[in-house]
Structure formats: C-alpha cells, structure tokens
Coordinates of C-alpha atoms and ligand atoms in Angstrom, one line a residue:
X1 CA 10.8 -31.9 128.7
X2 CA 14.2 -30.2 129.9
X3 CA 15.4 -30.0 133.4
X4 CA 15.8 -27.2 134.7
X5 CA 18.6 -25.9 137.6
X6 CA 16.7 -26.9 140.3
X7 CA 19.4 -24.4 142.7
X8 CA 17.3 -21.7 141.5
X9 CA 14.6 -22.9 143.2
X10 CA 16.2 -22.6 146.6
X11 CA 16.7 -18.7 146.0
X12 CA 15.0 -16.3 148.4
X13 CA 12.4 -14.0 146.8
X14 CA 14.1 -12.1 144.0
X15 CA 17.8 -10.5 143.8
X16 CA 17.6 -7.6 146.3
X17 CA 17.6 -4.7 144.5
X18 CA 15.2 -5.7 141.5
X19 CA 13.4 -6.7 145.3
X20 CA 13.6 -3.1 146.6
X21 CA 13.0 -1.2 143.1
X22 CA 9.2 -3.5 143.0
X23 CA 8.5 -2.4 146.3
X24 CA 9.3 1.3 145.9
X25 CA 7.5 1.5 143.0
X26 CA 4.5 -0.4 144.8
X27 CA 4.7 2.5 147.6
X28 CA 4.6 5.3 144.8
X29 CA 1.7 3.9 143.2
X30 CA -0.1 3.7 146.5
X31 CA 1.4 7.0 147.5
X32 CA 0.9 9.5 145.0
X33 CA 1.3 12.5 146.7
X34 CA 4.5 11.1 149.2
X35 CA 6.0 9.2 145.1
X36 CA 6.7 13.1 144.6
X37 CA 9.2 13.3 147.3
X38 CA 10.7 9.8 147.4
X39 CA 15.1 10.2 147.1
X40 CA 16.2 7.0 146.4
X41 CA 19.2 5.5 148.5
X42 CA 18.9 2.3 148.6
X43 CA 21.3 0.9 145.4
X44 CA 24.3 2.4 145.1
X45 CA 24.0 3.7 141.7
X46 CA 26.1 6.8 140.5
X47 CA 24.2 10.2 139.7
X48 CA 26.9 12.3 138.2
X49 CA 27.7 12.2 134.6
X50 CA 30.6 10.7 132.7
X51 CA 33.9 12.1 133.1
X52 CA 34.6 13.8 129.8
X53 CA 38.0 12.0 129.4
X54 CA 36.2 8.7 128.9
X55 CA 33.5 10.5 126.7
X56 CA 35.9 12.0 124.5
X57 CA 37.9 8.4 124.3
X58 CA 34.5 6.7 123.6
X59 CA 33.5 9.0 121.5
X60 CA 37.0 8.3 119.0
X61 CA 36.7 4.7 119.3
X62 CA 33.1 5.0 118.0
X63 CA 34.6 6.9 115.3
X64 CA 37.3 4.3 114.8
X65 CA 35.0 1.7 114.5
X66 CA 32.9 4.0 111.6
X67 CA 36.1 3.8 109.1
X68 CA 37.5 1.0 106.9
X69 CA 41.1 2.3 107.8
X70 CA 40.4 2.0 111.6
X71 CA 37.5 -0.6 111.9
X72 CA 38.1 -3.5 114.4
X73 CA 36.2 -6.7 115.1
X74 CA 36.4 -9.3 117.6
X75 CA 39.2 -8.2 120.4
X76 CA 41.3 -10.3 122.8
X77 CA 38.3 -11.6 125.5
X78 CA 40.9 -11.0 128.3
X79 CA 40.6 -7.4 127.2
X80 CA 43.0 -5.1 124.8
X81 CA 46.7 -4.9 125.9
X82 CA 46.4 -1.3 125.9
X83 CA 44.1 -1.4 128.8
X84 CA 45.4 -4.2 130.8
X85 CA 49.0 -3.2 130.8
X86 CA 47.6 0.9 132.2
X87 CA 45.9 -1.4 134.6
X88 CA 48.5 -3.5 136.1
X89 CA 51.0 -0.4 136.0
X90 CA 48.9 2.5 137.7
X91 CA 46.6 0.1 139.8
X92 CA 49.4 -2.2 140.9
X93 CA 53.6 -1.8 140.2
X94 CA 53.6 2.0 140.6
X95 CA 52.3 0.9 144.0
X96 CA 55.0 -1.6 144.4
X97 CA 53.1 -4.6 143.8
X98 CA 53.7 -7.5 141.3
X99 CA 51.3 -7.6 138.8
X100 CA 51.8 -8.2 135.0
X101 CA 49.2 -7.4 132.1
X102 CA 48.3 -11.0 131.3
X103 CA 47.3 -11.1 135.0
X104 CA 44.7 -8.9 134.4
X105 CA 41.1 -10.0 132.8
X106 CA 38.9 -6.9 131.6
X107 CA 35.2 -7.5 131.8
X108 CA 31.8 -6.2 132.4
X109 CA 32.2 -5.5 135.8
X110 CA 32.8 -7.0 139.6
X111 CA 29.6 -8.3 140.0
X112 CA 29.7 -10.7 137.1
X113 CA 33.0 -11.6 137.6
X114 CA 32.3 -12.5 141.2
X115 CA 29.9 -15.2 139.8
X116 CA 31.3 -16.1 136.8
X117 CA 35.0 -17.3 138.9
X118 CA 32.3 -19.6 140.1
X119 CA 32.8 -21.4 136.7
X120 CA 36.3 -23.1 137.9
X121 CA 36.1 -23.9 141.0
X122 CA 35.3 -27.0 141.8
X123 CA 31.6 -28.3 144.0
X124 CA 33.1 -29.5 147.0
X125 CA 34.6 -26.1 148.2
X126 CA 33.5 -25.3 151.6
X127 CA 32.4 -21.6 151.1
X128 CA 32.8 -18.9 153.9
X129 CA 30.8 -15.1 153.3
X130 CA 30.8 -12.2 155.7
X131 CA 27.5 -11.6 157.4
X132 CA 25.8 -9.2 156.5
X133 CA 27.0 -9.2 152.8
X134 CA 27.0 -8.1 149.3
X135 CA 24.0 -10.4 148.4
X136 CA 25.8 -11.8 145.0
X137 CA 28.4 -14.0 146.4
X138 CA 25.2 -16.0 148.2
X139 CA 23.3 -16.2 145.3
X140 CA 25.7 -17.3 142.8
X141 CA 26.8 -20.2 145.1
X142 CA 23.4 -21.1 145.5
X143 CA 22.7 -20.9 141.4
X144 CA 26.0 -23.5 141.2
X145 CA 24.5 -26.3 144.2
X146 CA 27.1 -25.1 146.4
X147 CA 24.6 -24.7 149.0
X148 CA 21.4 -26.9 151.0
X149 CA 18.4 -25.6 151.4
X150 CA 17.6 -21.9 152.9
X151 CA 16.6 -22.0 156.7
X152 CA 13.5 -20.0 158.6
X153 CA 16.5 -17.2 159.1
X154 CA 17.5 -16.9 155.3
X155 CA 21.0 -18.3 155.8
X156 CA 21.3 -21.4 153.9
X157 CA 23.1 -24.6 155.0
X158 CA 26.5 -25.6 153.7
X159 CA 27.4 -22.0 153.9
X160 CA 29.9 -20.7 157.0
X161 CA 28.8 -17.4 158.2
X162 CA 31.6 -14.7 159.6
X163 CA 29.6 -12.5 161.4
X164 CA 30.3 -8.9 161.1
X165 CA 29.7 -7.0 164.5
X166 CA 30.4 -3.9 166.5
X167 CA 32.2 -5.6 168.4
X168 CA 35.3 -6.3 165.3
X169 CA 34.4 -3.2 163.4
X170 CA 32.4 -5.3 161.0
X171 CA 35.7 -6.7 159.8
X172 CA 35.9 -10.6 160.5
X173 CA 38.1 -13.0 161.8
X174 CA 38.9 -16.2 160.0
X175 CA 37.0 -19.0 161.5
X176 CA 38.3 -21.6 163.9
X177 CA 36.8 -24.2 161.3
X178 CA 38.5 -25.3 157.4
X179 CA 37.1 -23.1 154.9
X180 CA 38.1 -23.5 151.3
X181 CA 36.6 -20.0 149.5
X182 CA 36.4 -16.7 151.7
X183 CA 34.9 -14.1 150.0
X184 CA 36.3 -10.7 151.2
X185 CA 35.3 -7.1 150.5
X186 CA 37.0 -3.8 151.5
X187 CA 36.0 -1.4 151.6
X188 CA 32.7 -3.4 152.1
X189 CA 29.7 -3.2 150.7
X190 CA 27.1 -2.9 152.8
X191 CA 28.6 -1.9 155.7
X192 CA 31.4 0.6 154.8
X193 CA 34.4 -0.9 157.0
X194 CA 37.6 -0.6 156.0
X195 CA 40.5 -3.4 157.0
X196 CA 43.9 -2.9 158.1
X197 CA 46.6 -4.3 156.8
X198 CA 47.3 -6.8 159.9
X199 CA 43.5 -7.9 159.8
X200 CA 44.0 -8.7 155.8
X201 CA 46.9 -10.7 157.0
X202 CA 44.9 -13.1 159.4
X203 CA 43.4 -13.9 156.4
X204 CA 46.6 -14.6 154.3
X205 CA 47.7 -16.3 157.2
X206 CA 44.8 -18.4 157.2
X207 CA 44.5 -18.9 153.8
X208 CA 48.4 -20.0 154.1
X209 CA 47.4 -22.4 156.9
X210 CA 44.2 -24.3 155.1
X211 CA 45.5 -23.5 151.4
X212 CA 42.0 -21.7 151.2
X213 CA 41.2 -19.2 148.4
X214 CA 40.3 -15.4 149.1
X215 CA 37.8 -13.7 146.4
X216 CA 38.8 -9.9 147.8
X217 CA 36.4 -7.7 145.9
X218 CA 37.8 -4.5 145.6
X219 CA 35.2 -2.6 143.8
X220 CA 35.4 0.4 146.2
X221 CA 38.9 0.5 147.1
X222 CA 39.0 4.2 145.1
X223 CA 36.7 5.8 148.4
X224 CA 39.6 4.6 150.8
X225 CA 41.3 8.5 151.9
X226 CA 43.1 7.5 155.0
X227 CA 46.9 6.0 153.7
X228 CA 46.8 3.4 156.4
X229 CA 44.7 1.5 154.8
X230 CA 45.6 -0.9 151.9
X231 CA 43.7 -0.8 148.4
X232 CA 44.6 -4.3 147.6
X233 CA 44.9 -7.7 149.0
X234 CA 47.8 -8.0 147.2
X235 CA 49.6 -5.4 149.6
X236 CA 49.3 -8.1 152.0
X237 CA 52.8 -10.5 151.4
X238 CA 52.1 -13.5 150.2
X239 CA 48.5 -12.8 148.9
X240 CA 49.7 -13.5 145.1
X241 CA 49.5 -16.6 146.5
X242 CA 46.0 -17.0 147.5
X243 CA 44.0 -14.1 146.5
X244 CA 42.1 -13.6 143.6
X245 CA 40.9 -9.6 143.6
X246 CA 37.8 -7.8 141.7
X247 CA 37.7 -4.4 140.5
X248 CA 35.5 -2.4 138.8
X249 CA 35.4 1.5 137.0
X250 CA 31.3 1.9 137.5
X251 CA 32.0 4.0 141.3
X252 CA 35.1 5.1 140.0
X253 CA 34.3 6.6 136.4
X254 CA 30.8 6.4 136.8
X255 CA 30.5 3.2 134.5
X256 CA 27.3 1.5 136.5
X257 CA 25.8 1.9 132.9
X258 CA 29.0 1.6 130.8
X259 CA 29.8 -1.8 132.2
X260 CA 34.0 -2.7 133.0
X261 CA 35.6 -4.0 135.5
X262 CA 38.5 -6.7 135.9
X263 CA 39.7 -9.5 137.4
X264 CA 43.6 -9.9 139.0
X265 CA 44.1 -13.6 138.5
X266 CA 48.3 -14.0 139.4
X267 CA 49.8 -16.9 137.9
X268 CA 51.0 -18.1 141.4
X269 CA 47.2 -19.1 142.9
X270 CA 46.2 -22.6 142.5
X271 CA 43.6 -25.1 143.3
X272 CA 43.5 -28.7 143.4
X273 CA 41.9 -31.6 141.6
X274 CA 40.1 -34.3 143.1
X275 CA 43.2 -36.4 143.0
X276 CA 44.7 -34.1 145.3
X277 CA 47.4 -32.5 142.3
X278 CA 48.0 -28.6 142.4
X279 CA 47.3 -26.4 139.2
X280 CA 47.2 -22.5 138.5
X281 CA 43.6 -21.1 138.1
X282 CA 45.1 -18.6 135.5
X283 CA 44.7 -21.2 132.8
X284 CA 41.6 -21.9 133.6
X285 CA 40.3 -18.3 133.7
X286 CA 41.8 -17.7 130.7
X287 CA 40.3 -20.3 129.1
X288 CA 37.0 -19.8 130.2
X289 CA 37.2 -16.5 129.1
X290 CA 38.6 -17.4 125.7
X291 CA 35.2 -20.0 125.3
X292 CA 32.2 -17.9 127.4
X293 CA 32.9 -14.4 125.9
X294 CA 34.0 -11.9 123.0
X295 CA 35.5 -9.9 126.1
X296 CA 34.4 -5.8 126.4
X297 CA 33.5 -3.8 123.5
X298 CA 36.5 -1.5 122.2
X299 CA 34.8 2.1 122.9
X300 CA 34.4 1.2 126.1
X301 CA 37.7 -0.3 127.1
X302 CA 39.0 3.1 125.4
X303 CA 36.8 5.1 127.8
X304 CA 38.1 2.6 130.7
X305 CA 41.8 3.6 129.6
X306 CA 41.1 7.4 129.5
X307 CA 40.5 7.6 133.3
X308 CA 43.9 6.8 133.5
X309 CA 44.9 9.7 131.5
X310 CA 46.3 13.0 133.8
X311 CA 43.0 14.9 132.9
X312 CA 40.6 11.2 133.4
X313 CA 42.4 10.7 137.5
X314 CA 41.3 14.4 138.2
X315 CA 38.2 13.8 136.8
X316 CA 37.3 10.9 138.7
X317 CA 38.9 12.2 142.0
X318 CA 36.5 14.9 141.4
X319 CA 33.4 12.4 141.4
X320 CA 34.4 10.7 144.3
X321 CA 35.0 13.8 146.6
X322 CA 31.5 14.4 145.0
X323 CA 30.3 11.7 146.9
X324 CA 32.1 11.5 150.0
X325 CA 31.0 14.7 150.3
X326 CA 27.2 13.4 150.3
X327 CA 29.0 10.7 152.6
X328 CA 29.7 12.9 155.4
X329 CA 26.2 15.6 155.0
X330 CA 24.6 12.1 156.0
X331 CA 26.8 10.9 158.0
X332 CA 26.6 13.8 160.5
X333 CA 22.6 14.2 159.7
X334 CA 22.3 10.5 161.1
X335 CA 24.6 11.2 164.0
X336 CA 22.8 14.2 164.9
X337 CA 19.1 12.2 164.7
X338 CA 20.7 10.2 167.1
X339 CA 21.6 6.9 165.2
X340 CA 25.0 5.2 165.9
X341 CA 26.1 5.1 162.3
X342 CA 29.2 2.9 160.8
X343 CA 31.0 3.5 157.4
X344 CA 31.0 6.6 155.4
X345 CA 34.6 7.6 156.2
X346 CA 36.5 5.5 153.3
X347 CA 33.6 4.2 151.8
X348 CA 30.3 5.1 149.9
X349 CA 27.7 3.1 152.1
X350 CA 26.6 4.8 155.7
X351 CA 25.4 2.2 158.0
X352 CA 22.8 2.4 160.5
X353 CA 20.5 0.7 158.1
X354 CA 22.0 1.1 154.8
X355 CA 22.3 4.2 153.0
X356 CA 24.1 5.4 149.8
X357 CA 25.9 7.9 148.9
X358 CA 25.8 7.9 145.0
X359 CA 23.2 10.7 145.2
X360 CA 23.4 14.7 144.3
X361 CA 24.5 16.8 146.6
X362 CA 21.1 18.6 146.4
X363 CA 19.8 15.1 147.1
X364 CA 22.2 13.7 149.8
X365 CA 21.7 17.5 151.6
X366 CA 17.7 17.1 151.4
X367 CA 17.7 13.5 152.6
X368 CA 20.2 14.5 156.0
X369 CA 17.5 17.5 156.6
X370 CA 15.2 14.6 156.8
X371 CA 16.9 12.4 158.9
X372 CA 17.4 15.8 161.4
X373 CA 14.2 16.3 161.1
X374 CA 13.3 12.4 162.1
X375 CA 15.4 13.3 165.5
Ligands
LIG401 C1 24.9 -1.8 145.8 O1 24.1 -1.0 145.9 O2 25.2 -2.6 146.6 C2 25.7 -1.9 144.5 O3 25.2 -1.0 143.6 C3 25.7 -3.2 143.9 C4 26.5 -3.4 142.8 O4 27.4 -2.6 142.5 O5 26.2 -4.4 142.1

C-alpha cells in the first residue's frame, strides 16, 4: 500500500469556503422558507458579467483555434509574449517600476500561484502569516510539512503569527524574531486595510536585514482609489530584491470563473541552498513551470490582454466602481447598525465580521436594509 501525505492530516476541517458553502446549504435545507431570502456574502465571488472586451477577444481566439490557417497548440507555460509584455508595461514601467516580460509568469490565478511558489522553496524556511489571514497561505504550508501540529486555538506550531489589530490598522509590523517567508497582502483579504508606502518599507527593511522573502499578494490592488497608497511592493525601493508579488484578473475582469492571474518573479531575488550559496528563484520558477504545466489556454490569455485595451480599462473600472459602490451602501448600513466596521474604502471586503462586496447592487442595497434593520 502507498503512503499517503500525512500534512493533510493535520488540516483543520475542510478549506473555508467549501466549509461555509456545506453549512449554508445545510441551513437552507433546514430553512425552507428563510433559503428563499439567503444573499450570500461570505466568498468574494464577482456577480457582474464579463467585460465585453475580453468576450469579444475570447471569442476570436476560439475562432482562431477553429481554423487550420490560425490553429495553435501547446503555448509558452510562462504565458504568451503578447500578454506578458502588456503586463509588465501597463501594470509596472508605465508606473515607473522595473519590470521586464520574462519576469512575468501567467497562470490560473493568485491563489494557486500562492501555493504552487511553495514548490521551490526549501523546508527549513521559518514562515511568518498575518493574523487573521487569507486561509491559503496556512494551508499550503501545512500540505508541504512546513508546519507541527494544529493547537486547541487552530494556529499551528512552527508558524509565526503577526497579529493584525485596531491598534496598527490591521497592518503588521515585522517581528522582533528571524523570519525567512512573510506572506503579505494589500489590499488584504479579509480585512480590507490598505498599507502605506513607509509601513511596506519596514518590511523591505526587514527583509534587507534577515535576507527574508516577502510573498505580497496583490490580488486586490485594482480597489485601491486613494493615490497615496502603493499598488505594488515593488514601489517600495529595493523590493526587486526580496519580493515576489501575485496578481490576478478574476476581481478585476471578473475572471473568478475564467481562471488568470500572474506571478512577478525579478531576476534579482534569491534564496539559498543548504550550503549557504545564493541563487535567483527565477530559474527555478521557470523551470517548474516549464515541467508542472502547459501554462493558460490561449482564448483566455487573449481575453486577459483585452482588458488592457482603451475600451477593456473602462470596462473594468466600470466593474469595480460597481462594487465599491456595494462597498460603501454596506459600509454606511453597518455603521449606522452601530458596528465599528474596518475596510471597504480601497478594498472589496468590509470588516466587522467579514463581508463582501462582489454582490449586485440590488443585493448589496437589500443586505445594508438588513443590517439597519438589525440596529
Ligand atoms: C475570498 O472570498 O476570500 C476570495 O474569493 C478568495 C479567493 O479569491 O480565492
């Protein structure tokens, strides 16, 4: 008989939101009546449909695909040059930061890049993660034997906890301790604080300090309105150095379905072997994606590139004022009920207990009647 990964066994319960879709569908089949009235804000999964730039891109590729004279197979697995060089120039150097196309490394989203980095880093790295936090970068270190066993309080041992307070805006100092892998996201996910530049550079000064790694997901960096507040670690200087930094299209173009994201992985960050010698990750990363994947299916990577396009940036801007606007109806509904809420202002995610805003705004209006109501 096989082995099996005994790490799994350590897990708590199931992921979250498979967790929290089980129980809300136990409460509707032992609530009929109170099913028919259930909104649903607990994942942040969009509502809206697909901006038509990427359908109409999609749609072409499809088409492509469909005739001898246009058929492609197997792509690059980093991803297609077309959409890695839009990338690195509209996310990065037409905001005056550093970044070249074969530092770029389309995929199938944040969340399965922020486990599959997982894959070259090496099992003695002392992990830090904010607390509370995005559930996946626990997990995934758990699934590698990164961590000891889970406690009565659901932390688990071996990991460093940052706690994320009132008292520093739910953005976190770097510990007094040696950490080797910080996992950072801004805007964050679940509480919906923002960073300043001089917090992000604490950490690039720490990072500088222990030669630790940052993982800065970025996913939501799109919902950040207020210009004093930086959209990637990489506005930080220095952070080429020691920052790797996750994006993803599913809050900006509505892919949650679609599947794409990407991974910044700048030549300049490195790691060490055992033997104490300095390398470049990028190598690695490439490697691993050259051996694990066949990369990101053309139509989509078309539709990805589309919402760069004049007509694509309007359409998504128009999404996410779609739901910033649900952002602030409950917002001001949960003030009003009297709970002290966090988030909401640069982010999607409302925080009193969580709340999303990927919602309609016939939704997101009903559910901050309720919360009134609940005053
Ligand atoms: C969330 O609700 O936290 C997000 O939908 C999670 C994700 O994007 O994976």
């Amino acid at each position: 008989m096989a082995y099996l990964n005994e790490n799994y066994l350590k897990l708590q319960a199931g992921y979250l939101f498979p967790e929290i879709a089980r129980r809300v569908r136990a409460f509707c089949e032992n609530n009929p009546e109170a099913a028919k009235r259930l909104i649903r804000c607990g994942i942040g999964d969009v509502t809206e449909p697909l901006p038509q730039a990427a359908v109409s891109a999609m749609k072409q590729a499809v088409g492509e695909l469909g005739a001898r004279e246009t058929f492609r197979g197997y792509g690059p697995e980093q991803g297609y040059e077309f959409l890695r060089s839009k990338i690195a120039q509209s996310d990065y150097r037409d905001r005056g930061i550093e970044i070249s196309e074969d530092e770029i490394f389309v995929s199938d989203g944040s969340k399965c890049d922020c486990g599959n980095i997982l894959d070259i880093l090496g099992h003695q790295n002392k992990i830090a993660i904010t607390d509370p936090v995005y559930p996946v970068y626990v997990d995934t270190n758990v699934m590698a034997g990164h961590t000891g066993q889970v406690r009565n309080d659901g932390s688990y041992e071996g990991i460093t906890y940052l706690p994320c307070t009132i008292e520093n805006n739910f953005v976190a100092d770097p510990p007094k301790e040696h950490v080797d892998v910080v996992y950072l996201c801004f805007p964050n996910n679940p509480t919906g604080a923002v960073a300043s530049s001089e917090r992000l550079s604490r950490w690039i000064d720490y990072a500088r300090e222990h030669n630790a790694l940052i993982l800065f997901d970025a996913a939501y960096e799109a919902y950040i309105g207020d210009p004093a507040f930086p959209h990637s670690i990489y506005e930080i200087p220095g952070a080429a150095e020691y920052a790797i930094e996750f994006r993803s299209f599913s809050k900006t173009g509505g892919f949650t379905g679609v599947r794409c994201g990407f991974t910044v992985m700048p030549r300049s960050v490195r790691a060490k072997t055992g033997g104490d010698k300095s390398l470049p990750l990028h190598p690695l990363w490439h490697r691993r994606w050259s051996t694990k994947s066949n990369g990101v299916s053309y139509p989509v990577q078309r539709g990805a590139e589309a919402l760069y396009s004049e007509a694509g940036r309007r359409q998504v801007q128009a999404l996410i004022d779609h739901y910033m606007g649900n952002a602030r109806i409950l917002r001001d509904a949960a003030t009003s009920a009297g709970f002290t809420v966090h988030g909401g202002t640069n982010a999607p995610y409302i925080c009193f207990f969580r709340v999303s805003a990927f919602n309609s705004r016939e939704n997101a209006e009903e559910v901050g009647q309720r919360l009134r109501m609940a005053a």
